Amino acid sequence: MIEKGGGWVDANDPTTEWDLLHEKYRNGDRDKKFEAMFGAVGMAILILRKQRLNPAILHELHMQLFDKDMGSKSTFLDKKMPKNSSRRKALRPSQDMKKTFAVGAVEAFRKSGLTHEKAVSNVAAISGYKYEKVDDWHDYYFRGMPDGYSYLHYRLAELKKVSKQDALVIGNEWSRLSIGLS
């Protein structure tokens, strides 16, 4: 179920907008995020069926999410850490990617000629993150080699070959991508 127009509607209702689900995901707590994700997979299945395409893999994902929601301790969504890893907890590369897109966007805006403060403000305005959060991420990634540094290193290498105008375009794009890969 998702909220729409002051009332609740089934997430599989074809009139429910994807943007509404995305906003619910972005602004929700852990449970709301899960509900939005579950609903979005259900909507994608309906769309594939209407287009006479096979939704089997999304149906499997839907069932795995359902098992997870019902408290299953092990689903296909659970992957063990590699045996040679020194980390005990699972890596969350998606979080590192969001942060490095934001930090990369700051650097892109700086390459386009903006001051650090204005670059951070632009990223915060586009992504919806608070100024302080973006600035903290920037400081964190430039104080050594934290988790996810390789993602940032890749982005910074891309910036070496671009003009100021292209850097501005990249800064806008990376700011939007820092929200998530959706």
Short mmCIF file of N, CA and C in Angstrom, two decimals:
data_model
loop_
_atom_site.label_atom_id
_atom_site.label_comp_id
_atom_site.label_asym_id
_atom_site.label_seq_id
_atom_site.Cartn_x
_atom_site.Cartn_y
_atom_site.Cartn_z
N MET A 1 0.83 -1.18 0.00
CA MET A 1 0.00 0.00 0.00
C MET A 1 0.88 1.25 0.00
N ILE A 2 0.45 2.25 -0.75
CA ILE A 2 1.14 3.53 -0.73
C ILE A 2 0.12 4.65 -0.64
N GLU A 3 0.59 5.79 -0.14
CA GLU A 3 -0.30 6.93 0.02
C GLU A 3 -0.35 7.71 -1.29
N LYS A 4 -1.56 8.06 -1.69
CA LYS A 4 -1.74 8.84 -2.92
C LYS A 4 -2.95 9.73 -2.76
N GLY A 5 -2.74 11.02 -2.91
CA GLY A 5 -3.85 11.96 -2.87
C GLY A 5 -4.63 11.93 -1.56
N GLY A 6 -3.91 11.73 -0.45
CA GLY A 6 -4.58 11.74 0.85
C GLY A 6 -5.15 10.39 1.26
N GLY A 7 -5.12 9.39 0.39
CA GLY A 7 -5.64 8.08 0.74
C GLY A 7 -4.63 7.00 0.43
N TRP A 8 -4.97 5.79 0.78
CA TRP A 8 -4.07 4.67 0.53
C TRP A 8 -4.56 3.87 -0.67
N VAL A 9 -3.63 3.50 -1.53
CA VAL A 9 -3.95 2.68 -2.68
C VAL A 9 -2.99 1.50 -2.73
N ASP A 10 -3.41 0.45 -3.37
CA ASP A 10 -2.55 -0.71 -3.52
C ASP A 10 -1.37 -0.33 -4.40
N ALA A 11 -0.16 -0.78 -4.04
CA ALA A 11 1.05 -0.43 -4.79
C ALA A 11 1.00 -0.98 -6.21
N ASN A 12 0.15 -1.97 -6.46
CA ASN A 12 0.05 -2.52 -7.81
C ASN A 12 -0.97 -1.79 -8.67
N ASP A 13 -1.58 -0.74 -8.14
CA ASP A 13 -2.51 0.08 -8.91
C ASP A 13 -1.75 0.72 -10.06
N PRO A 14 -2.14 0.46 -11.32
CA PRO A 14 -1.38 0.99 -12.46
C PRO A 14 -1.41 2.51 -12.57
N THR A 15 -2.31 3.18 -11.84
CA THR A 15 -2.34 4.64 -11.90
C THR A 15 -1.37 5.28 -10.91
N THR A 16 -0.76 4.47 -10.05
CA THR A 16 0.21 5.00 -9.11
C THR A 16 1.45 5.42 -9.87
N GLU A 17 1.95 6.60 -9.59
CA GLU A 17 3.09 7.12 -10.33
C GLU A 17 4.39 6.63 -9.74
N TRP A 18 5.36 6.38 -10.61
CA TRP A 18 6.68 5.94 -10.17
C TRP A 18 7.32 7.00 -9.30
N ASP A 19 7.09 8.26 -9.63
CA ASP A 19 7.70 9.33 -8.84
C ASP A 19 7.22 9.29 -7.39
N LEU A 20 5.95 8.95 -7.21
CA LEU A 20 5.40 8.85 -5.86
C LEU A 20 6.09 7.75 -5.07
N LEU A 21 6.31 6.61 -5.71
CA LEU A 21 7.03 5.53 -5.05
C LEU A 21 8.46 5.94 -4.73
N HIS A 22 9.10 6.64 -5.66
CA HIS A 22 10.47 7.07 -5.42
C HIS A 22 10.55 8.05 -4.26
N GLU A 23 9.61 8.99 -4.19
CA GLU A 23 9.59 9.93 -3.08
C GLU A 23 9.35 9.22 -1.75
N LYS A 24 8.47 8.24 -1.76
CA LYS A 24 8.21 7.46 -0.55
C LYS A 24 9.49 6.75 -0.13
N TYR A 25 10.21 6.20 -1.10
CA TYR A 25 11.46 5.51 -0.80
C TYR A 25 12.49 6.49 -0.24
N ARG A 26 12.63 7.61 -0.91
CA ARG A 26 13.64 8.59 -0.50
C ARG A 26 13.39 9.17 0.88
N ASN A 27 12.14 9.43 1.20
CA ASN A 27 11.81 10.13 2.44
C ASN A 27 11.41 9.21 3.58
N GLY A 28 11.29 7.93 3.31
CA GLY A 28 10.77 7.02 4.32
C GLY A 28 11.80 6.45 5.25
N ASP A 29 11.30 5.86 6.32
CA ASP A 29 12.17 5.12 7.21
C ASP A 29 12.44 3.75 6.57
N ARG A 30 13.08 2.89 7.27
CA ARG A 30 13.46 1.59 6.72
C ARG A 30 12.25 0.80 6.21
N ASP A 31 11.17 0.78 7.00
CA ASP A 31 9.97 0.04 6.60
C ASP A 31 9.31 0.65 5.37
N LYS A 32 9.24 1.97 5.32
CA LYS A 32 8.63 2.65 4.16
C LYS A 32 9.46 2.41 2.90
N LYS A 33 10.79 2.42 3.05
CA LYS A 33 11.65 2.15 1.90
C LYS A 33 11.40 0.75 1.37
N PHE A 34 11.28 -0.20 2.29
CA PHE A 34 11.04 -1.58 1.87
C PHE A 34 9.69 -1.70 1.16
N GLU A 35 8.65 -1.07 1.72
CA GLU A 35 7.32 -1.10 1.09
C GLU A 35 7.35 -0.50 -0.32
N ALA A 36 8.07 0.62 -0.46
CA ALA A 36 8.16 1.27 -1.77
C ALA A 36 8.89 0.37 -2.77
N MET A 37 9.95 -0.27 -2.31
CA MET A 37 10.70 -1.16 -3.20
C MET A 37 9.85 -2.35 -3.60
N PHE A 38 9.15 -2.92 -2.65
CA PHE A 38 8.28 -4.07 -2.91
C PHE A 38 7.19 -3.67 -3.91
N GLY A 39 6.59 -2.50 -3.68
CA GLY A 39 5.55 -2.00 -4.59
C GLY A 39 6.07 -1.72 -5.98
N ALA A 40 7.28 -1.17 -6.08
CA ALA A 40 7.86 -0.86 -7.38
C ALA A 40 8.13 -2.12 -8.19
N VAL A 41 8.62 -3.17 -7.52
CA VAL A 41 8.85 -4.43 -8.23
C VAL A 41 7.52 -4.99 -8.72
N GLY A 42 6.48 -4.90 -7.87
CA GLY A 42 5.14 -5.36 -8.28
C GLY A 42 4.62 -4.59 -9.48
N MET A 43 4.83 -3.27 -9.49
CA MET A 43 4.39 -2.45 -10.63
C MET A 43 5.16 -2.82 -11.89
N ALA A 44 6.44 -3.06 -11.76
CA ALA A 44 7.25 -3.43 -12.92
C ALA A 44 6.77 -4.76 -13.51
N ILE A 45 6.37 -5.69 -12.65
CA ILE A 45 5.83 -6.97 -13.13
C ILE A 45 4.57 -6.74 -13.95
N LEU A 46 3.67 -5.89 -13.45
CA LEU A 46 2.44 -5.60 -14.19
C LEU A 46 2.73 -4.95 -15.55
N ILE A 47 3.68 -4.05 -15.58
CA ILE A 47 4.03 -3.38 -16.83
C ILE A 47 4.59 -4.39 -17.83
N LEU A 48 5.46 -5.28 -17.37
CA LEU A 48 6.01 -6.29 -18.27
C LEU A 48 4.91 -7.21 -18.80
N ARG A 49 3.98 -7.58 -17.94
CA ARG A 49 2.87 -8.44 -18.40
C ARG A 49 2.04 -7.74 -19.46
N LYS A 50 1.77 -6.44 -19.25
CA LYS A 50 0.98 -5.69 -20.24
C LYS A 50 1.69 -5.61 -21.58
N GLN A 51 3.02 -5.59 -21.53
CA GLN A 51 3.79 -5.53 -22.77
C GLN A 51 4.11 -6.93 -23.31
N ARG A 52 3.49 -7.92 -22.70
CA ARG A 52 3.67 -9.32 -23.10
C ARG A 52 5.13 -9.77 -23.04
N LEU A 53 5.82 -9.29 -22.01
CA LEU A 53 7.20 -9.69 -21.75
C LEU A 53 7.23 -10.58 -20.52
N ASN A 54 8.22 -11.41 -20.41
CA ASN A 54 8.31 -12.37 -19.32
C ASN A 54 8.82 -11.68 -18.04
N PRO A 55 7.99 -11.60 -17.00
CA PRO A 55 8.40 -10.96 -15.76
C PRO A 55 8.97 -11.95 -14.73
N ALA A 56 9.37 -13.14 -15.17
CA ALA A 56 9.74 -14.20 -14.23
C ALA A 56 10.84 -13.79 -13.26
N ILE A 57 11.90 -13.14 -13.73
CA ILE A 57 13.00 -12.80 -12.83
C ILE A 57 12.56 -11.75 -11.81
N LEU A 58 11.71 -10.80 -12.23
CA LEU A 58 11.20 -9.82 -11.28
C LEU A 58 10.22 -10.47 -10.30
N HIS A 59 9.49 -11.46 -10.77
CA HIS A 59 8.60 -12.20 -9.89
C HIS A 59 9.42 -12.92 -8.81
N GLU A 60 10.55 -13.50 -9.21
CA GLU A 60 11.43 -14.16 -8.24
C GLU A 60 11.95 -13.14 -7.21
N LEU A 61 12.35 -11.97 -7.69
CA LEU A 61 12.80 -10.92 -6.78
C LEU A 61 11.69 -10.52 -5.83
N HIS A 62 10.47 -10.39 -6.36
CA HIS A 62 9.31 -10.05 -5.54
C HIS A 62 9.12 -11.08 -4.43
N MET A 63 9.25 -12.36 -4.77
CA MET A 63 9.09 -13.43 -3.79
C MET A 63 10.22 -13.40 -2.75
N GLN A 64 11.44 -13.09 -3.18
CA GLN A 64 12.55 -12.99 -2.24
C GLN A 64 12.32 -11.82 -1.27
N LEU A 65 11.83 -10.71 -1.80
CA LEU A 65 11.51 -9.57 -0.93
C LEU A 65 10.39 -9.92 0.04
N PHE A 66 9.40 -10.68 -0.44
CA PHE A 66 8.30 -11.12 0.42
C PHE A 66 8.83 -12.02 1.54
N ASP A 67 9.71 -12.97 1.18
CA ASP A 67 10.31 -13.83 2.20
C ASP A 67 11.07 -13.01 3.23
N LYS A 68 11.81 -12.01 2.77
CA LYS A 68 12.57 -11.14 3.67
C LYS A 68 11.62 -10.39 4.59
N ASP A 69 10.51 -9.89 4.02
CA ASP A 69 9.52 -9.16 4.81
C ASP A 69 8.88 -10.05 5.87
N MET A 70 8.72 -11.32 5.57
CA MET A 70 8.11 -12.27 6.51
C MET A 70 9.12 -12.80 7.53
N GLY A 71 10.34 -12.28 7.49
CA GLY A 71 11.32 -12.63 8.51
C GLY A 71 12.25 -13.77 8.16
N SER A 72 12.27 -14.19 6.92
CA SER A 72 13.17 -15.28 6.54
C SER A 72 14.61 -14.86 6.80
N LYS A 73 15.36 -15.75 7.44
CA LYS A 73 16.76 -15.44 7.76
C LYS A 73 17.67 -15.61 6.56
N SER A 74 17.27 -16.41 5.60
CA SER A 74 18.14 -16.59 4.43
C SER A 74 17.30 -16.58 3.15
N THR A 75 17.69 -15.72 2.26
CA THR A 75 17.09 -15.65 0.92
C THR A 75 18.23 -15.50 -0.06
N PHE A 76 17.91 -15.47 -1.35
CA PHE A 76 18.94 -15.24 -2.34
C PHE A 76 19.55 -13.85 -2.21
N LEU A 77 18.86 -12.96 -1.50
CA LEU A 77 19.37 -11.60 -1.34
C LEU A 77 20.52 -11.54 -0.33
N ASP A 78 20.72 -12.60 0.43
CA ASP A 78 21.80 -12.65 1.41
C ASP A 78 23.03 -13.26 0.75
N LYS A 79 24.11 -12.53 0.80
CA LYS A 79 25.37 -13.06 0.28
C LYS A 79 26.40 -12.99 1.39
N LYS A 80 27.19 -13.99 1.49
CA LYS A 80 28.24 -14.02 2.51
C LYS A 80 29.43 -13.20 2.03
N MET A 81 30.18 -12.69 3.00
CA MET A 81 31.42 -11.97 2.68
C MET A 81 32.41 -12.97 2.10
N PRO A 82 33.25 -12.53 1.17
CA PRO A 82 34.28 -13.42 0.65
C PRO A 82 35.19 -13.91 1.77
N LYS A 83 35.68 -15.13 1.66
CA LYS A 83 36.50 -15.72 2.72
C LYS A 83 37.79 -14.94 2.97
N ASN A 84 38.33 -14.31 1.96
CA ASN A 84 39.59 -13.58 2.12
C ASN A 84 39.38 -12.13 2.60
N SER A 85 38.15 -11.75 2.91
CA SER A 85 37.86 -10.38 3.34
C SER A 85 38.19 -10.19 4.80
N SER A 86 38.77 -9.04 5.12
CA SER A 86 39.07 -8.73 6.52
C SER A 86 37.87 -8.09 7.22
N ARG A 87 36.84 -7.75 6.46
CA ARG A 87 35.64 -7.12 7.04
C ARG A 87 34.70 -8.18 7.57
N ARG A 88 34.06 -7.88 8.67
CA ARG A 88 33.08 -8.79 9.23
C ARG A 88 31.69 -8.51 8.69
N LYS A 89 31.39 -7.24 8.46
CA LYS A 89 30.08 -6.86 7.94
C LYS A 89 30.14 -6.76 6.42
N ALA A 90 29.00 -6.93 5.81
CA ALA A 90 28.92 -6.85 4.35
C ALA A 90 29.22 -5.43 3.88
N LEU A 91 29.86 -5.34 2.75
CA LEU A 91 30.13 -4.04 2.14
C LEU A 91 28.84 -3.43 1.63
N ARG A 92 28.76 -2.11 1.62
CA ARG A 92 27.61 -1.42 1.05
C ARG A 92 28.09 -0.48 -0.03
N PRO A 93 28.51 -1.05 -1.18
CA PRO A 93 29.04 -0.18 -2.22
C PRO A 93 28.05 0.86 -2.70
N SER A 94 26.75 0.60 -2.61
CA SER A 94 25.78 1.59 -3.08
C SER A 94 25.90 2.87 -2.26
N GLN A 95 26.18 2.75 -0.96
CA GLN A 95 26.36 3.95 -0.14
C GLN A 95 27.63 4.70 -0.55
N ASP A 96 28.71 3.93 -0.79
CA ASP A 96 29.95 4.56 -1.23
C ASP A 96 29.75 5.25 -2.57
N MET A 97 28.98 4.63 -3.46
CA MET A 97 28.76 5.23 -4.78
C MET A 97 27.97 6.53 -4.66
N LYS A 98 26.96 6.57 -3.79
CA LYS A 98 26.19 7.80 -3.61
C LYS A 98 27.10 8.92 -3.12
N LYS A 99 27.91 8.60 -2.11
CA LYS A 99 28.80 9.62 -1.55
C LYS A 99 29.84 10.07 -2.56
N THR A 100 30.41 9.12 -3.30
CA THR A 100 31.45 9.52 -4.24
C THR A 100 30.89 10.26 -5.44
N PHE A 101 29.65 9.98 -5.83
CA PHE A 101 29.03 10.80 -6.88
C PHE A 101 28.88 12.24 -6.36
N ALA A 102 28.46 12.40 -5.10
CA ALA A 102 28.30 13.74 -4.53
C ALA A 102 29.65 14.46 -4.45
N VAL A 103 30.67 13.77 -3.96
CA VAL A 103 32.00 14.38 -3.84
C VAL A 103 32.58 14.66 -5.22
N GLY A 104 32.39 13.74 -6.14
CA GLY A 104 32.84 13.96 -7.51
C GLY A 104 32.15 15.17 -8.13
N ALA A 105 30.87 15.34 -7.82
CA ALA A 105 30.12 16.49 -8.34
C ALA A 105 30.70 17.79 -7.79
N VAL A 106 31.09 17.79 -6.52
CA VAL A 106 31.72 18.98 -5.94
C VAL A 106 32.98 19.31 -6.73
N GLU A 107 33.79 18.29 -6.99
CA GLU A 107 35.03 18.52 -7.74
C GLU A 107 34.75 18.96 -9.18
N ALA A 108 33.71 18.43 -9.79
CA ALA A 108 33.35 18.84 -11.15
C ALA A 108 32.94 20.31 -11.16
N PHE A 109 32.12 20.72 -10.19
CA PHE A 109 31.71 22.12 -10.12
C PHE A 109 32.92 23.02 -9.85
N ARG A 110 33.85 22.55 -9.04
CA ARG A 110 35.05 23.34 -8.78
C ARG A 110 35.88 23.48 -10.06
N LYS A 111 35.95 22.40 -10.84
CA LYS A 111 36.68 22.48 -12.11
C LYS A 111 36.01 23.45 -13.08
N SER A 112 34.69 23.60 -12.95
CA SER A 112 33.97 24.52 -13.84
C SER A 112 34.20 25.98 -13.45
N GLY A 113 34.87 26.19 -12.31
CA GLY A 113 35.20 27.55 -11.90
C GLY A 113 34.52 28.04 -10.64
N LEU A 114 33.70 27.20 -10.01
CA LEU A 114 33.01 27.61 -8.78
C LEU A 114 33.91 27.46 -7.56
N THR A 115 33.64 28.25 -6.53
CA THR A 115 34.35 28.08 -5.27
C THR A 115 33.88 26.79 -4.60
N HIS A 116 34.63 26.34 -3.61
CA HIS A 116 34.26 25.11 -2.89
C HIS A 116 32.86 25.26 -2.28
N GLU A 117 32.60 26.39 -1.65
CA GLU A 117 31.31 26.61 -0.98
C GLU A 117 30.15 26.58 -1.97
N LYS A 118 30.34 27.25 -3.10
CA LYS A 118 29.29 27.28 -4.13
C LYS A 118 29.10 25.90 -4.74
N ALA A 119 30.18 25.16 -4.93
CA ALA A 119 30.09 23.80 -5.48
C ALA A 119 29.31 22.89 -4.53
N VAL A 120 29.61 22.96 -3.25
CA VAL A 120 28.89 22.15 -2.26
C VAL A 120 27.42 22.56 -2.22
N SER A 121 27.15 23.87 -2.29
CA SER A 121 25.77 24.36 -2.31
C SER A 121 25.00 23.82 -3.51
N ASN A 122 25.64 23.81 -4.68
CA ASN A 122 24.98 23.29 -5.88
C ASN A 122 24.63 21.81 -5.72
N VAL A 123 25.59 21.02 -5.23
CA VAL A 123 25.35 19.59 -5.04
C VAL A 123 24.21 19.38 -4.04
N ALA A 124 24.24 20.14 -2.95
CA ALA A 124 23.19 20.01 -1.93
C ALA A 124 21.82 20.37 -2.51
N ALA A 125 21.76 21.42 -3.30
CA ALA A 125 20.49 21.86 -3.89
C ALA A 125 19.94 20.83 -4.87
N ILE A 126 20.80 20.25 -5.69
CA ILE A 126 20.35 19.29 -6.70
C ILE A 126 19.99 17.95 -6.08
N SER A 127 20.82 17.48 -5.14
CA SER A 127 20.64 16.14 -4.58
C SER A 127 19.63 16.09 -3.44
N GLY A 128 19.44 17.21 -2.76
CA GLY A 128 18.55 17.23 -1.61
C GLY A 128 19.26 16.91 -0.30
N TYR A 129 20.56 16.61 -0.35
CA TYR A 129 21.32 16.39 0.87
C TYR A 129 21.61 17.74 1.52
N LYS A 130 21.83 17.75 2.82
CA LYS A 130 22.18 18.99 3.50
C LYS A 130 23.61 19.39 3.14
N TYR A 131 23.84 20.70 3.14
CA TYR A 131 25.16 21.25 2.82
C TYR A 131 26.24 20.60 3.69
N GLU A 132 25.98 20.50 4.99
CA GLU A 132 26.96 19.96 5.92
C GLU A 132 27.32 18.51 5.60
N LYS A 133 26.31 17.73 5.18
CA LYS A 133 26.55 16.33 4.86
C LYS A 133 27.47 16.21 3.65
N VAL A 134 27.19 16.98 2.61
CA VAL A 134 28.02 16.94 1.40
C VAL A 134 29.44 17.40 1.73
N ASP A 135 29.56 18.45 2.51
CA ASP A 135 30.88 18.97 2.89
C ASP A 135 31.64 17.94 3.75
N ASP A 136 30.94 17.27 4.66
CA ASP A 136 31.57 16.23 5.48
C ASP A 136 32.06 15.07 4.61
N TRP A 137 31.23 14.66 3.65
CA TRP A 137 31.65 13.59 2.74
C TRP A 137 32.91 14.01 1.99
N HIS A 138 32.94 15.25 1.51
CA HIS A 138 34.09 15.74 0.78
C HIS A 138 35.34 15.68 1.66
N ASP A 139 35.23 16.16 2.87
CA ASP A 139 36.36 16.11 3.80
C ASP A 139 36.80 14.67 4.05
N TYR A 140 35.84 13.79 4.26
CA TYR A 140 36.13 12.38 4.56
C TYR A 140 36.91 11.73 3.42
N TYR A 141 36.49 11.94 2.20
CA TYR A 141 37.12 11.28 1.06
C TYR A 141 38.48 11.88 0.70
N PHE A 142 38.78 13.07 1.18
CA PHE A 142 40.08 13.65 0.89
C PHE A 142 41.03 13.57 2.07
N ARG A 143 40.68 12.75 3.08
CA ARG A 143 41.56 12.53 4.24
C ARG A 143 42.19 11.14 4.21
N GLY A 144 42.54 10.62 3.10
CA GLY A 144 43.16 9.31 3.05
C GLY A 144 42.48 8.42 2.05
N MET A 145 42.41 7.14 2.36
CA MET A 145 41.88 6.14 1.44
C MET A 145 40.72 5.39 2.11
N PRO A 146 39.58 6.03 2.31
CA PRO A 146 38.46 5.37 2.95
C PRO A 146 37.81 4.34 2.04
N ASP A 147 36.89 3.54 2.62
CA ASP A 147 36.11 2.62 1.79
C ASP A 147 35.46 3.42 0.68
N GLY A 148 35.44 2.86 -0.51
CA GLY A 148 34.81 3.54 -1.62
C GLY A 148 35.71 4.53 -2.33
N TYR A 149 36.96 4.69 -1.85
CA TYR A 149 37.84 5.67 -2.48
C TYR A 149 38.06 5.35 -3.95
N SER A 150 38.10 4.06 -4.28
CA SER A 150 38.34 3.70 -5.68
C SER A 150 37.25 4.25 -6.60
N TYR A 151 36.01 4.32 -6.11
CA TYR A 151 34.93 4.91 -6.91
C TYR A 151 35.22 6.38 -7.18
N LEU A 152 35.66 7.11 -6.15
CA LEU A 152 35.98 8.52 -6.30
C LEU A 152 37.18 8.71 -7.22
N HIS A 153 38.18 7.87 -7.06
CA HIS A 153 39.37 7.95 -7.90
C HIS A 153 38.99 7.83 -9.37
N TYR A 154 38.08 6.93 -9.68
CA TYR A 154 37.59 6.74 -11.05
C TYR A 154 36.91 8.01 -11.56
N ARG A 155 36.08 8.63 -10.72
CA ARG A 155 35.38 9.85 -11.13
C ARG A 155 36.37 11.01 -11.35
N LEU A 156 37.33 11.14 -10.45
CA LEU A 156 38.30 12.23 -10.59
C LEU A 156 39.14 12.06 -11.85
N ALA A 157 39.44 10.82 -12.22
CA ALA A 157 40.17 10.57 -13.47
C ALA A 157 39.36 11.03 -14.68
N GLU A 158 38.04 10.85 -14.62
CA GLU A 158 37.18 11.31 -15.72
C GLU A 158 37.23 12.83 -15.88
N LEU A 159 37.40 13.55 -14.78
CA LEU A 159 37.39 15.01 -14.81
C LEU A 159 38.65 15.62 -15.42
N LYS A 160 39.74 14.85 -15.46
CA LYS A 160 41.01 15.40 -15.94
C LYS A 160 40.93 15.83 -17.40
N LYS A 161 40.08 15.20 -18.17
CA LYS A 161 40.06 15.43 -19.63
C LYS A 161 38.94 16.34 -20.12
N VAL A 162 38.18 16.94 -19.22
CA VAL A 162 36.99 17.69 -19.66
C VAL A 162 37.21 19.20 -19.53
N SER A 163 36.46 19.94 -20.35
CA SER A 163 36.50 21.40 -20.30
C SER A 163 35.67 21.90 -19.13
N LYS A 164 35.75 23.21 -18.88
CA LYS A 164 34.97 23.81 -17.80
C LYS A 164 33.47 23.63 -18.04
N GLN A 165 33.05 23.82 -19.28
CA GLN A 165 31.63 23.67 -19.61
C GLN A 165 31.16 22.24 -19.40
N ASP A 166 31.97 21.28 -19.86
CA ASP A 166 31.63 19.86 -19.67
C ASP A 166 31.62 19.50 -18.19
N ALA A 167 32.53 20.09 -17.42
CA ALA A 167 32.58 19.82 -15.98
C ALA A 167 31.29 20.27 -15.30
N LEU A 168 30.73 21.38 -15.76
CA LEU A 168 29.46 21.86 -15.21
C LEU A 168 28.34 20.86 -15.48
N VAL A 169 28.29 20.33 -16.69
CA VAL A 169 27.28 19.32 -17.05
C VAL A 169 27.47 18.07 -16.21
N ILE A 170 28.72 17.63 -16.08
CA ILE A 170 29.02 16.43 -15.28
C ILE A 170 28.64 16.66 -13.82
N GLY A 171 28.92 17.84 -13.29
CA GLY A 171 28.55 18.16 -11.90
C GLY A 171 27.06 18.02 -11.66
N ASN A 172 26.26 18.51 -12.60
CA ASN A 172 24.80 18.37 -12.48
C ASN A 172 24.38 16.90 -12.54
N GLU A 173 24.96 16.16 -13.48
CA GLU A 173 24.60 14.74 -13.64
C GLU A 173 24.99 13.94 -12.40
N TRP A 174 26.22 14.13 -11.91
CA TRP A 174 26.67 13.37 -10.75
C TRP A 174 25.89 13.75 -9.49
N SER A 175 25.47 15.01 -9.41
CA SER A 175 24.64 15.41 -8.26
C SER A 175 23.34 14.63 -8.24
N ARG A 176 22.72 14.48 -9.42
CA ARG A 176 21.48 13.69 -9.50
C ARG A 176 21.76 12.21 -9.22
N LEU A 177 22.87 11.69 -9.72
CA LEU A 177 23.20 10.28 -9.49
C LEU A 177 23.53 9.99 -8.02
N SER A 178 23.93 11.01 -7.27
CA SER A 178 24.25 10.79 -5.86
C SER A 178 23.02 10.43 -5.04
N ILE A 179 21.85 10.69 -5.59
CA ILE A 179 20.61 10.32 -4.91
C ILE A 179 20.46 8.81 -4.91
N GLY A 180 20.93 8.18 -5.95
CA GLY A 180 20.85 6.74 -6.09
C GLY A 180 20.85 6.38 -7.54
N LEU A 181 20.98 5.13 -7.80
CA LEU A 181 21.11 4.68 -9.19
C LEU A 181 19.77 4.40 -9.83
N SER A 182 18.71 4.90 -9.24
CA SER A 182 17.38 4.67 -9.80
C SER A 182 17.05 5.68 -10.87
#
